[in-house]
Coordinates of C-alpha atoms and ligand atoms in Angstrom, one line a residue:
Chain A
X1 CA 18.4 43.5 345.4
X2 CA 16.1 40.5 344.8
X3 CA 15.8 38.7 341.5
X4 CA 12.7 39.4 339.3
X5 CA 11.3 36.9 336.8
X6 CA 9.1 36.9 333.6
X7 CA 6.5 34.5 334.0
X8 CA 4.0 35.4 331.2
X9 CA 4.9 37.3 328.2
X10 CA 3.2 37.6 324.6
X11 CA 2.6 39.7 321.8
X12 CA -0.1 40.3 319.0
X13 CA 0.9 39.3 315.5
X14 CA 2.1 42.9 314.3
X15 CA 0.1 44.5 311.5
X16 CA -2.3 47.0 310.7
X17 CA -5.3 47.5 313.1
X18 CA -7.4 49.9 311.4
X19 CA -9.5 52.0 314.0
X20 CA -8.1 50.4 317.1
X21 CA -6.8 52.1 320.1
X22 CA -3.6 51.4 321.8
X23 CA -5.6 50.7 325.0
X24 CA -7.5 48.0 323.2
X25 CA -4.2 46.2 321.6
X26 CA -2.4 46.5 324.9
X27 CA -5.2 44.9 326.7
X28 CA -5.3 42.1 324.4
X29 CA -1.7 41.6 324.7
X30 CA -1.9 41.8 328.7
X31 CA -4.8 39.1 328.7
X32 CA -2.3 36.8 326.7
X33 CA 0.5 37.4 329.1
X34 CA -1.6 36.9 332.3
X35 CA -3.1 33.7 330.9
X36 CA 0.3 32.5 330.4
X37 CA 1.2 33.4 333.9
X38 CA -2.0 32.0 335.2
X39 CA -2.9 35.2 337.1
X40 CA -6.1 37.4 337.1
X41 CA -6.2 41.2 337.1
X42 CA -6.7 41.0 341.1
X43 CA -3.1 39.4 341.3
X44 CA -1.6 42.4 339.4
X45 CA -0.3 45.1 341.9
X46 CA 1.0 47.7 339.4
X47 CA 0.9 48.4 335.7
X48 CA 3.5 50.2 333.6
X49 CA 2.2 50.9 330.2
X50 CA 4.4 52.3 327.3
X51 CA 3.0 54.3 324.3
X52 CA 4.6 56.9 322.1
X53 CA 1.9 58.4 319.8
X54 CA -1.4 58.4 321.7
X55 CA -2.6 62.1 321.9
X56 CA -4.0 61.8 325.3
X57 CA -1.4 59.4 326.7
X58 CA -3.3 57.7 329.5
X59 CA -3.1 54.3 327.9
X60 CA -2.5 52.4 331.1
X61 CA -5.8 53.6 332.4
X62 CA -7.4 52.7 328.9
X63 CA -6.2 49.2 329.3
X64 CA -7.6 48.9 332.9
X65 CA -10.9 49.9 331.5
X66 CA -10.8 47.0 329.1
X67 CA -9.6 44.3 331.6
X68 CA -10.2 45.4 335.2
X69 CA -10.0 48.6 337.3
X70 CA -8.6 47.5 340.5
X71 CA -7.3 50.6 341.6
X72 CA -3.6 49.7 341.5
X73 CA -0.9 52.2 340.8
X74 CA -0.7 52.7 336.9
X75 CA 1.9 54.8 335.1
X76 CA 2.4 55.7 331.5
X77 CA 5.8 55.7 329.8
X78 CA 7.0 57.4 326.8
X79 CA 10.6 56.9 325.8
X80 CA 10.7 56.8 322.0
X81 CA 11.8 53.3 320.8
X82 CA 12.8 52.3 324.2
X83 CA 9.3 53.0 325.7
X84 CA 8.4 49.4 326.0
X85 CA 11.7 48.4 327.4
X86 CA 11.5 51.2 329.8
X87 CA 8.0 50.3 331.0
X88 CA 9.3 46.6 331.6
X89 CA 12.3 48.0 333.6
X90 CA 10.0 50.0 335.8
X91 CA 7.7 46.9 336.5
X92 CA 10.9 45.0 337.3
X93 CA 12.3 47.7 339.8
X94 CA 9.1 47.9 341.7
X95 CA 9.4 44.2 342.6
X96 CA 13.2 44.5 343.2
X97 CA 12.5 47.3 345.7
X98 CA 10.0 45.2 347.5
X99 CA 7.0 47.3 346.7
X100 CA 5.2 44.6 344.8
X101 CA 5.3 40.6 344.0
X102 CA 3.5 40.8 340.7
X103 CA 3.4 43.5 338.1
X104 CA 2.3 43.8 334.4
X105 CA 4.1 45.8 331.8
X106 CA 2.7 46.6 328.4
X107 CA 3.8 48.4 325.3
X108 CA 1.1 49.3 322.7
X109 CA 1.1 51.4 319.7
X110 CA -1.1 52.7 316.8
X111 CA 1.3 54.3 314.6
X112 CA 1.1 57.4 312.5
X113 CA 1.6 56.5 308.9
X114 CA 4.4 57.6 306.5
X115 CA 8.0 58.7 307.1
X116 CA 8.7 59.4 310.7
X117 CA 10.9 62.2 312.0
X118 CA 10.9 65.8 311.3
X119 CA 7.7 67.4 312.7
X120 CA 6.2 71.0 312.9
X121 CA 8.6 74.0 313.2
X122 CA 8.1 77.4 313.6
X123 CA 9.5 79.5 310.5
X124 CA 10.9 77.7 307.7
X125 CA 11.2 73.8 307.7
X126 CA 14.8 73.2 307.5
X127 CA 14.2 69.6 305.9
X128 CA 16.2 69.6 302.6
X129 CA 18.1 72.7 303.6
X130 CA 20.0 71.6 306.6
X131 CA 20.1 68.1 305.6
X132 CA 17.4 65.6 306.3
X133 CA 15.8 64.9 309.8
X134 CA 13.8 61.9 308.4
X135 CA 14.8 58.7 310.1
X136 CA 16.0 56.8 307.0
X137 CA 18.5 59.5 306.3
X138 CA 19.4 60.0 310.0
X139 CA 20.1 56.2 310.4
X140 CA 21.8 56.1 306.8
X141 CA 24.2 59.0 308.1
X142 CA 25.1 56.7 311.1
X143 CA 25.8 53.8 308.9
X144 CA 27.9 56.0 306.5
X145 CA 30.1 57.1 309.4
X146 CA 30.8 53.5 310.2
X147 CA 31.5 53.0 306.7
X148 CA 33.8 56.1 306.7
X149 CA 35.8 54.5 309.7
X150 CA 35.6 50.9 308.8
X151 CA 34.7 50.3 305.2
X152 CA 31.2 48.8 305.5
X153 CA 29.7 48.7 302.1
X154 CA 25.9 49.1 300.7
X155 CA 26.0 45.4 299.9
X156 CA 26.9 44.6 303.5
X157 CA 24.1 46.8 304.9
X158 CA 21.6 45.1 302.5
X159 CA 22.7 41.5 303.4
X160 CA 21.3 42.6 307.0
X161 CA 17.8 42.9 305.2
X162 CA 18.1 39.7 303.5
X163 CA 19.1 37.9 306.6
X164 CA 16.3 39.5 308.9
X165 CA 13.5 38.9 306.2
X166 CA 14.6 35.2 305.9
X167 CA 14.5 34.7 309.7
X168 CA 10.8 36.3 309.4
X169 CA 9.6 33.5 307.2
X170 CA 10.1 31.2 310.3
X171 CA 7.9 33.6 312.7
X172 CA 4.3 33.5 312.3
X173 CA 4.0 36.8 314.4
X174 CA 6.0 38.8 311.9
X175 CA 4.2 41.2 309.9
X176 CA 5.9 39.8 306.7
X177 CA 7.0 36.3 305.8
X178 CA 8.8 36.8 302.8
X179 CA 12.3 36.1 301.3
X180 CA 13.9 39.2 300.0
X181 CA 17.1 38.3 297.9
X182 CA 20.1 40.6 297.8
X183 CA 19.3 42.1 294.3
X184 CA 15.9 42.8 295.4
X185 CA 17.2 44.5 298.6
X186 CA 19.5 46.5 296.6
X187 CA 17.1 47.2 293.7
X188 CA 14.3 48.5 295.8
X189 CA 13.3 52.0 295.7
X190 CA 16.1 54.2 297.2
X191 CA 14.8 56.2 300.2
X192 CA 18.1 57.6 301.7
X193 CA 21.3 55.9 300.5
X194 CA 22.3 53.4 301.5
X195 CA 18.8 52.6 302.8
X196 CA 16.4 51.3 300.2
X197 CA 12.7 50.8 301.0
X198 CA 13.4 47.1 302.0
X199 CA 16.1 48.4 304.5
X200 CA 13.6 50.4 306.4
X201 CA 11.7 48.9 309.3
X202 CA 8.0 48.1 308.8
X203 CA 5.6 50.7 310.0
X204 CA 2.9 48.6 311.7
X205 CA 0.6 48.6 315.0
X206 CA 1.0 46.1 317.8
X207 CA 1.2 45.3 321.4
X208 CA 3.1 43.2 323.8
X209 CA 3.0 42.6 327.3
X210 CA 4.8 40.8 330.3
X211 CA 3.9 39.6 333.8
X212 CA 6.8 40.0 336.3
X213 CA 7.1 38.1 339.6
X214 CA 9.6 38.1 342.5
X215 CA 11.3 34.8 343.0
X216 CA 9.3 34.2 346.1
X217 CA 6.2 34.5 344.3
X218 CA 7.3 32.3 341.3
X219 CA 8.1 29.5 343.8
X220 CA 5.0 29.9 345.7
X221 CA 3.0 29.4 342.7
X222 CA 5.2 26.7 341.4
X223 CA 6.0 28.6 338.2
X224 CA 9.7 28.4 338.0
X225 CA 9.6 25.9 334.9
X226 CA 8.2 28.6 332.7
X227 CA 10.0 31.4 334.4
X228 CA 12.9 33.5 332.8
X229 CA 15.2 35.3 335.1
X230 CA 16.0 38.9 334.4
X231 CA 19.8 38.8 334.5
X232 CA 20.3 42.6 333.6
X233 CA 18.5 45.5 333.1
X234 CA 20.3 48.7 331.8
X235 CA 19.1 52.0 330.6
X236 CA 21.3 54.8 329.2
X237 CA 21.1 58.2 327.6
X238 CA 23.7 59.7 325.2
X239 CA 26.6 61.2 326.7
X240 CA 27.8 64.6 325.1
X241 CA 30.0 63.8 322.2
X242 CA 31.3 66.6 319.8
X243 CA 29.1 65.4 316.9
X244 CA 25.9 65.4 319.3
X245 CA 24.5 68.6 318.3
X246 CA 24.6 67.7 314.5
X247 CA 23.7 63.9 314.2
X248 CA 22.0 61.8 316.8
X249 CA 24.3 59.4 318.4
X250 CA 22.8 55.7 318.7
X251 CA 26.2 54.2 319.4
X252 CA 27.3 55.7 322.7
X253 CA 24.1 55.1 324.6
X254 CA 23.9 51.5 323.4
X255 CA 27.5 50.9 324.5
X256 CA 26.9 52.3 327.9
X257 CA 23.8 50.4 328.3
X258 CA 25.5 47.1 327.2
X259 CA 28.4 47.7 329.4
X260 CA 26.4 48.1 332.4
X261 CA 24.2 45.1 331.4
X262 CA 27.1 42.7 330.9
X263 CA 28.6 43.9 334.3
X264 CA 25.2 43.2 336.2
X265 CA 24.7 40.0 334.7
X266 CA 28.5 39.0 335.1
X267 CA 28.5 37.5 331.6
X268 CA 30.6 38.5 328.6
X269 CA 29.2 38.9 325.0
X270 CA 30.7 35.5 324.0
X271 CA 28.4 33.8 326.5
X272 CA 25.2 35.3 324.8
X273 CA 23.2 32.7 322.7
X274 CA 21.1 35.0 320.8
X275 CA 20.3 38.8 320.4
X276 CA 17.4 40.8 319.5
X277 CA 18.9 44.2 318.5
X278 CA 17.3 47.5 317.2
X279 CA 17.4 46.9 313.3
X280 CA 15.1 50.1 312.7
X281 CA 17.3 50.4 309.4
X282 CA 19.6 47.9 308.1
X283 CA 22.5 50.4 308.6
X284 CA 21.9 50.3 312.3
X285 CA 22.3 46.6 312.7
X286 CA 25.9 46.5 311.8
X287 CA 26.8 49.4 314.2
X288 CA 25.2 47.5 317.1
X289 CA 27.3 44.3 316.4
X290 CA 30.2 46.4 317.5
X291 CA 28.3 48.5 320.1
X292 CA 27.2 45.4 321.9
X293 CA 30.6 43.8 321.5
X294 CA 29.5 40.8 319.5
X295 CA 32.6 41.6 317.4
X296 CA 35.8 43.6 317.6
X297 CA 36.2 47.1 316.3
X298 CA 35.6 47.2 312.4
X299 CA 34.4 43.6 312.1
X300 CA 30.7 44.2 311.6
X301 CA 31.0 43.8 308.0
X302 CA 32.8 40.5 308.4
X303 CA 30.0 39.4 310.7
X304 CA 27.3 39.8 308.1
X305 CA 29.4 38.4 305.3
X306 CA 30.3 35.1 307.1
X307 CA 26.8 34.5 308.3
X308 CA 27.7 34.7 312.1
X309 CA 24.8 36.4 312.9
X310 CA 22.3 34.2 310.8
X311 CA 20.2 31.4 312.5
X312 CA 22.6 28.5 312.8
X313 CA 25.7 30.9 313.1
X314 CA 27.8 31.8 316.0
X315 CA 25.4 34.4 317.4
X316 CA 22.1 34.6 315.7
X317 CA 20.9 38.1 315.6
X318 CA 17.2 39.1 315.0
X319 CA 15.9 35.6 314.5
X320 CA 12.4 37.0 315.0
X321 CA 12.7 38.8 311.5
X322 CA 13.8 42.1 313.4
X323 CA 12.0 45.2 313.1
X324 CA 12.8 45.2 309.2
X325 CA 10.3 42.3 308.8
X326 CA 8.5 41.5 312.0
X327 CA 7.7 45.3 312.1
X328 CA 8.2 48.3 314.5
X329 CA 5.3 49.4 316.5
X330 CA 7.4 51.9 318.4
X331 CA 6.0 51.1 322.1
X332 CA 5.6 47.5 321.5
X333 CA 9.1 46.7 320.2
X334 CA 10.9 46.7 323.6
X335 CA 8.7 44.0 325.2
X336 CA 8.2 42.2 321.6
X337 CA 12.1 41.8 321.8
X338 CA 11.9 40.2 325.4
X339 CA 9.1 37.8 324.1
X340 CA 11.4 36.5 321.4
X341 CA 14.2 36.0 323.7
X342 CA 12.1 34.3 326.2
X343 CA 10.5 32.1 323.7
X344 CA 14.0 30.6 322.6
X345 CA 15.1 30.3 326.2
X346 CA 11.9 28.3 326.7
X347 CA 12.8 26.1 323.6
X348 CA 9.6 27.1 322.1
X349 CA 10.6 28.9 319.0
X350 CA 9.6 26.1 316.9
X351 CA 11.4 26.3 313.4
X352 CA 13.5 29.5 314.3
X353 CA 14.6 27.8 317.7
X354 CA 18.2 28.7 318.6
X355 CA 19.3 25.4 319.9
X356 CA 20.4 25.1 323.4
X357 CA 19.7 28.9 324.0
X358 CA 20.5 29.6 327.7
X359 CA 21.3 33.6 327.5
X360 CA 19.7 36.1 325.5
X361 CA 20.1 39.8 325.0
X362 CA 17.6 42.4 323.9
X363 CA 18.5 45.8 322.8
X364 CA 16.4 48.9 321.6
X365 CA 17.7 52.3 321.0
X366 CA 15.5 55.5 320.4
X367 CA 16.3 58.9 319.2
X368 CA 16.9 61.6 321.6
X369 CA 18.7 59.5 322.8
X370 CA 17.8 56.4 325.0
X371 CA 19.2 52.8 324.8
X372 CA 18.0 49.9 326.9
X373 CA 19.8 46.3 327.1
X374 CA 18.3 43.4 329.1
X375 CA 19.9 40.1 329.5
X376 CA 17.5 37.1 330.2
X377 CA 18.4 33.6 331.2
X378 CA 16.3 30.4 331.4
X379 CA 15.4 30.0 335.2
X380 CA 15.9 26.3 335.3
Chain B
X1 CA 17.3 95.6 300.5
X2 CA 16.0 92.2 301.3
X3 CA 15.7 91.3 305.1
X4 CA 16.6 87.8 305.7
X5 CA 16.3 85.4 308.6
X6 CA 18.8 82.8 309.7
X7 CA 17.4 79.1 308.8
X8 CA 18.7 78.1 312.3
X9 CA 19.6 80.0 315.6
X10 CA 23.4 79.4 314.7
X11 CA 23.0 81.4 311.4
X12 CA 23.9 85.0 312.2
X13 CA 23.1 87.5 309.4
X14 CA 25.0 91.0 309.7
X15 CA 25.5 93.8 307.3
X16 CA 28.8 92.7 306.3
X17 CA 27.5 89.1 305.6
X18 CA 26.3 85.8 307.1
X19 CA 28.3 83.4 309.2
X20 CA 27.7 80.5 311.5
X21 CA 28.1 81.3 315.2
X22 CA 28.7 78.9 318.0
X23 CA 29.8 79.3 321.6
X24 CA 33.1 77.8 322.9
X25 CA 33.2 76.4 326.3
X26 CA 36.2 77.9 328.1
X27 CA 36.4 74.9 330.5
X28 CA 36.2 71.9 328.1
X29 CA 36.4 73.6 324.7
X30 CA 33.1 72.2 323.4
X31 CA 31.9 74.2 320.3
X32 CA 28.1 74.5 320.9
X33 CA 25.8 75.4 317.9
X34 CA 22.4 75.1 319.8
X35 CA 21.4 77.3 322.8
X36 CA 21.6 75.8 326.4
X37 CA 21.6 76.9 329.9
X38 CA 24.9 75.3 330.5
X39 CA 27.6 73.5 328.4
X40 CA 26.1 70.0 327.7
X41 CA 29.5 68.6 327.6
X42 CA 30.9 69.7 331.0
X43 CA 28.0 71.6 332.7
X44 CA 30.0 75.0 332.9
X45 CA 27.3 77.7 333.4
X46 CA 29.7 80.4 332.6
X47 CA 32.6 81.1 330.0
X48 CA 30.3 80.2 326.9
X49 CA 31.8 82.9 324.7
X50 CA 30.1 83.4 321.0
X51 CA 32.8 82.6 318.3
X52 CA 32.6 82.7 314.6
X53 CA 32.8 79.2 313.1
X54 CA 35.5 78.1 310.7
X55 CA 34.2 78.2 307.1
X56 CA 36.0 75.0 306.1
X57 CA 35.8 71.4 307.0
X58 CA 35.7 67.7 306.0
X59 CA 33.1 65.5 305.2
X60 CA 32.3 63.0 308.1
X61 CA 29.0 61.4 306.9
X62 CA 26.2 61.6 304.5
X63 CA 23.1 60.2 302.8
X64 CA 21.6 60.8 299.5
X65 CA 18.0 61.4 300.2
X66 CA 15.6 60.5 297.6
X67 CA 12.3 60.4 299.7
X68 CA 11.6 63.1 302.3
X69 CA 8.6 64.6 303.8
X70 CA 5.7 65.9 301.6
X71 CA 6.7 69.4 299.7
X72 CA 10.4 68.9 300.2
X73 CA 12.4 68.6 296.9
X74 CA 14.5 65.5 296.4
X75 CA 17.2 64.3 295.8
X76 CA 19.5 66.0 298.0
X77 CA 22.5 65.2 299.9
X78 CA 22.2 65.4 303.8
X79 CA 25.9 65.8 305.1
X80 CA 27.6 66.0 308.4
X81 CA 30.8 68.0 308.4
X82 CA 33.5 68.3 311.0
X83 CA 34.7 72.0 310.8
X84 CA 38.3 72.9 311.2
X85 CA 37.7 74.4 314.6
X86 CA 35.9 71.3 316.1
X87 CA 32.4 72.4 315.4
X88 CA 30.1 69.9 313.6
X89 CA 27.4 71.1 311.3
X90 CA 24.7 69.2 309.6
X91 CA 23.3 70.7 306.1
X92 CA 23.1 70.2 302.2
X93 CA 26.2 69.3 300.3
X94 CA 25.5 70.8 296.8
X95 CA 27.3 71.0 293.5
X96 CA 27.9 67.2 293.8
X97 CA 26.4 64.5 291.9
X98 CA 23.7 62.4 293.5
X99 CA 26.0 59.4 293.4
X100 CA 28.1 57.6 296.1
X101 CA 30.9 57.4 293.6
X102 CA 30.9 61.4 293.4
X103 CA 31.2 61.6 297.3
X104 CA 34.3 61.0 299.3
X105 CA 34.5 60.5 302.8
X106 CA 36.8 63.2 304.3
X107 CA 36.5 65.3 301.3
X108 CA 37.1 69.0 302.0
X109 CA 34.2 71.4 301.9
X110 CA 33.6 75.0 302.5
X111 CA 30.5 76.9 303.7
X112 CA 28.6 79.1 301.3
X113 CA 25.7 81.2 302.2
X114 CA 22.5 81.5 300.0
X115 CA 18.8 82.0 299.9
X116 CA 17.0 78.9 301.4
X117 CA 13.3 79.8 300.9
X118 CA 10.2 81.5 302.1
X119 CA 7.9 80.5 305.0
X120 CA 4.1 80.6 305.2
X121 CA 4.3 84.3 306.5
X122 CA 6.5 85.5 303.6
X123 CA 9.6 85.7 305.5
X124 CA 12.8 85.1 303.6
X125 CA 15.5 82.6 304.9
X126 CA 19.3 82.5 304.5
X127 CA 21.0 79.2 305.1
X128 CA 24.7 77.8 304.6
X129 CA 25.3 75.1 302.3
X130 CA 28.4 72.7 301.7
X131 CA 30.3 72.8 298.5
X132 CA 33.6 70.9 297.5
X133 CA 36.4 73.1 298.4
Ligands
LIG1 ZN1 32.1 72.5 328.6

């Protein structure tokens, strides 16, 4: 199948947009991406819009009402924390299939406040009886399972948050730009051991969008200089494991998606110059070092101790500040990660630039479970 | 005599007492707690026979939960336990201090059954809990 390129991609600075709708935020991000690509709404042949929490859920059409209703195919995607990545992937495959030359993918979210997870249940709510379904606890348990098998410590998990908060001080589009020393991270309010409040992603609103084109279209428009090639796009669900019924498995789906992505791209993990991975909680990041094969079995604790994943290290991870500090508006996250990778590949990441970045990997994982991995490469 | 409901479909209450019930897949041996049309492990639609789950296991993972949803009493220990027969259960570990120093991965635990609370309609519930064995 033919190659597909990102030619315009952008995100709103994540934050709290009181009273805004996802359609409004998505429309703003869409216009930024379209302006960068030099296209108008009349060039867009299909729209895939991702959103998780809107009650009606017709956000693609809400976006069209903001920026132009041209009658194109428009579809709404909901896939937990992989929502934006899934919308992006659909927009890519339409071009790969030869059914379009120019498509638009958007992820937009206005978040419910407070702890995520749980939800209404008939009868007695089992929270606090059959353990916890809150996200901080679920991801704490995933991290502790790794600690059980490989000996990662509370301090090592906390160092993830120190690193990502540090990175965010270099990213003007992050919700927070504030250093958080190790003592502050470990001493913050304990939410679900070992995740303290500063080890939980930031609940914010936001939107991100990308304009995709076929290679022929990029060349016809003379846009190859700003184009980013999609080398791989993989989506996976969780295969059955014996613990599936008791704890959500964020590992198996990530591993499947990563393996498929490396195979599609024909590259190995050691060739990747930077990674944006799903650090929804500090405990999760260490697991994904291993799931994405950035290190060997049991080596994630060492990776964070030695600074290999910090800016300037062997393979910088979450240079954007990650979900922990940039923020995590569920459906926007998957495209915002691709924006970060693209910005580095284009050499435009300013003070947080990963020097010489040629290949980058973006990963998201949502509970249920879904994982998406994309590998991007500078076109020239 | 008080009538109880099980807090989850896999908590079965009989006159002689309560137990956790799963289905064992005769094709792939998976131990399934949640209802399903076919075995999620191998897809078998038949040979899913109800079995009584072992009452002992070892601690696989946990979190000490200090903040939960409104109205939920904290702290509590949310635990994932590998039962002796291969079933994996999640539930509260009790009788142990809310301190990581007091909790050991792989520690043996046993199931105990106890009152779990009352719902909005006034129905009373029974659940299992883990205690150090
Ligand atoms: Zn089976």
